[in-house]
Amino acid sequence: MTPDLQDLPIFRPQAAGVERVADEIYERTRSLVIKEQIASVAFIQRHLRLGYRRACGLMDRLQLAGVVGPLDDSGHRDILIFPIPDASILRSRPESMLD
């Protein structure tokens, strides 16, 4: 009798620890793309030291989450979320700028 594929370890759902690490990598990727306003697979690979397939998967997740837009004809993606300015910068403006 052959074993059912679902019984093999390779097909079991991921452990909670592995999912947590994957979510941390996604959050790091999301923060990096929003902060730097650069969305490319090569950029993610270089800065997070990831392989091509993982970086592509992260880019797909970012698109599904609405962080980046789809590829355009030239291979460029728009970043749809902008970084929040540092509150200390807003507080340090001279009063003459507030008028």
C-alpha positions as YAML, in Angstrom:
chain: A
units: angstrom
residues:
- id: 1
  name: MET
  ca: [0.00, 0.00, 0.00]
- id: 2
  name: THR
  ca: [1.42, 3.39, -1.00]
- id: 3
  name: PRO
  ca: [1.30, 6.23, 1.52]
- id: 4
  name: ASP
  ca: [-1.06, 9.11, 0.94]
- id: 5
  name: LEU
  ca: [0.80, 12.25, -0.20]
- id: 6
  name: GLN
  ca: [-0.71, 14.25, 2.67]
- id: 7
  name: ASP
  ca: [1.03, 11.91, 5.14]
- id: 8
  name: LEU
  ca: [4.50, 12.69, 3.82]
- id: 9
  name: PRO
  ca: [6.37, 15.37, 5.83]
- id: 10
  name: ILE
  ca: [6.99, 17.53, 2.77]
- id: 11
  name: PHE
  ca: [3.24, 18.04, 2.27]
- id: 12
  name: ARG
  ca: [2.34, 18.82, 5.89]
- id: 13
  name: PRO
  ca: [1.34, 22.38, 6.73]
- id: 14
  name: GLN
  ca: [4.20, 24.60, 7.83]
- id: 15
  name: ALA
  ca: [5.01, 24.86, 11.50]
- id: 16
  name: ALA
  ca: [4.04, 28.05, 13.30]
- id: 17
  name: GLY
  ca: [7.70, 29.05, 13.68]
- id: 18
  name: VAL
  ca: [8.31, 28.89, 9.94]
- id: 19
  name: GLU
  ca: [5.21, 30.99, 9.26]
- id: 20
  name: ARG
  ca: [6.34, 33.57, 11.82]
- id: 21
  name: VAL
  ca: [9.73, 33.89, 10.10]
- id: 22
  name: ALA
  ca: [8.02, 34.24, 6.72]
- id: 23
  name: ASP
  ca: [5.79, 37.01, 8.12]
- id: 24
  name: GLU
  ca: [8.83, 38.80, 9.58]
- id: 25
  name: ILE
  ca: [10.57, 38.69, 6.19]
- id: 26
  name: TYR
  ca: [7.42, 40.02, 4.52]
- id: 27
  name: GLU
  ca: [7.20, 42.90, 7.02]
- id: 28
  name: ARG
  ca: [10.89, 43.73, 6.51]
- id: 29
  name: THR
  ca: [10.33, 43.71, 2.75]
- id: 30
  name: ARG
  ca: [7.22, 45.87, 3.04]
- id: 31
  name: SER
  ca: [8.99, 48.41, 5.26]
- id: 32
  name: LEU
  ca: [12.02, 48.52, 2.96]
- id: 33
  name: VAL
  ca: [9.97, 49.09, -0.20]
- id: 34
  name: ILE
  ca: [7.85, 51.81, 1.43]
- id: 35
  name: LYS
  ca: [10.84, 53.57, 3.00]
- id: 36
  name: GLU
  ca: [13.07, 53.52, -0.09]
- id: 37
  name: GLN
  ca: [10.22, 53.83, -2.64]
- id: 38
  name: ILE
  ca: [11.91, 51.21, -4.82]
- id: 39
  name: ALA
  ca: [10.06, 48.05, -5.87]
- id: 40
  name: SER
  ca: [12.09, 45.53, -7.79]
- id: 41
  name: VAL
  ca: [12.91, 41.88, -7.26]
- id: 42
  name: ALA
  ca: [16.65, 42.61, -7.59]
- id: 43
  name: PHE
  ca: [16.41, 45.35, -4.93]
- id: 44
  name: ILE
  ca: [14.74, 42.95, -2.50]
- id: 45
  name: GLN
  ca: [17.31, 40.25, -3.27]
- id: 46
  name: ARG
  ca: [20.26, 42.57, -2.62]
- id: 47
  name: HIS
  ca: [18.99, 44.21, 0.55]
- id: 48
  name: LEU
  ca: [17.51, 41.15, 2.23]
- id: 49
  name: ARG
  ca: [19.93, 38.58, 0.76]
- id: 50
  name: LEU
  ca: [17.17, 36.39, -0.62]
- id: 51
  name: GLY
  ca: [16.96, 34.16, -3.64]
- id: 52
  name: TYR
  ca: [15.11, 35.08, -6.81]
- id: 53
  name: ARG
  ca: [12.07, 32.87, -6.21]
- id: 54
  name: ARG
  ca: [11.54, 34.10, -2.65]
- id: 55
  name: ALA
  ca: [11.93, 37.75, -3.71]
- id: 56
  name: CYS
  ca: [9.38, 37.20, -6.52]
- id: 57
  name: GLY
  ca: [6.94, 35.66, -4.06]
- id: 58
  name: LEU
  ca: [7.33, 38.62, -1.73]
- id: 59
  name: MET
  ca: [6.75, 41.04, -4.61]
- id: 60
  name: ASP
  ca: [3.56, 39.14, -5.48]
- id: 61
  name: ARG
  ca: [2.40, 39.43, -1.85]
- id: 62
  name: LEU
  ca: [3.15, 43.16, -1.88]
- id: 63
  name: GLN
  ca: [1.04, 43.55, -5.02]
- id: 64
  name: LEU
  ca: [-1.86, 41.56, -3.55]
- id: 65
  name: ALA
  ca: [-1.69, 43.69, -0.39]
- id: 66
  name: GLY
  ca: [-1.86, 46.91, -2.42]
- id: 67
  name: VAL
  ca: [1.65, 48.11, -1.53]
- id: 68
  name: VAL
  ca: [2.89, 48.04, -5.14]
- id: 69
  name: GLY
  ca: [1.10, 48.10, -8.45]
- id: 70
  name: PRO
  ca: [1.43, 45.61, -11.29]
- id: 71
  name: LEU
  ca: [4.32, 45.66, -13.73]
- id: 72
  name: ASP
  ca: [3.84, 48.18, -16.50]
- id: 73
  name: ASP
  ca: [5.06, 47.76, -20.09]
- id: 74
  name: SER
  ca: [8.57, 48.89, -19.17]
- id: 75
  name: GLY
  ca: [8.84, 46.51, -16.19]
- id: 76
  name: HIS
  ca: [8.33, 49.26, -13.61]
- id: 77
  name: ARG
  ca: [6.05, 49.05, -10.56]
- id: 78
  name: ASP
  ca: [4.45, 52.00, -8.83]
- id: 79
  name: ILE
  ca: [4.67, 52.09, -5.04]
- id: 80
  name: LEU
  ca: [1.14, 52.82, -3.82]
- id: 81
  name: ILE
  ca: [1.97, 53.58, -0.16]
- id: 82
  name: PHE
  ca: [4.18, 56.46, 0.91]
- id: 83
  name: PRO
  ca: [6.24, 56.64, 4.10]
- id: 84
  name: ILE
  ca: [4.86, 58.59, 7.05]
- id: 85
  name: PRO
  ca: [7.05, 61.61, 7.80]
- id: 86
  name: ASP
  ca: [8.86, 61.61, 11.11]
- id: 87
  name: ALA
  ca: [6.79, 63.52, 13.69]
- id: 88
  name: SER
  ca: [9.91, 65.27, 15.02]
- id: 89
  name: ILE
  ca: [10.45, 66.87, 11.61]
- id: 90
  name: LEU
  ca: [6.92, 68.24, 11.63]
- id: 91
  name: ARG
  ca: [7.36, 69.67, 15.14]
- id: 92
  name: SER
  ca: [10.69, 71.33, 14.32]
- id: 93
  name: ARG
  ca: [9.38, 73.59, 11.52]
- id: 94
  name: PRO
  ca: [9.93, 77.31, 12.09]
- id: 95
  name: GLU
  ca: [6.77, 79.23, 12.99]
- id: 96
  name: SER
  ca: [7.13, 81.30, 9.82]
- id: 97
  name: MET
  ca: [6.41, 78.14, 7.81]
- id: 98
  name: LEU
  ca: [3.15, 77.56, 9.64]
- id: 99
  name: ASP
  ca: [1.52, 80.76, 8.26]
...
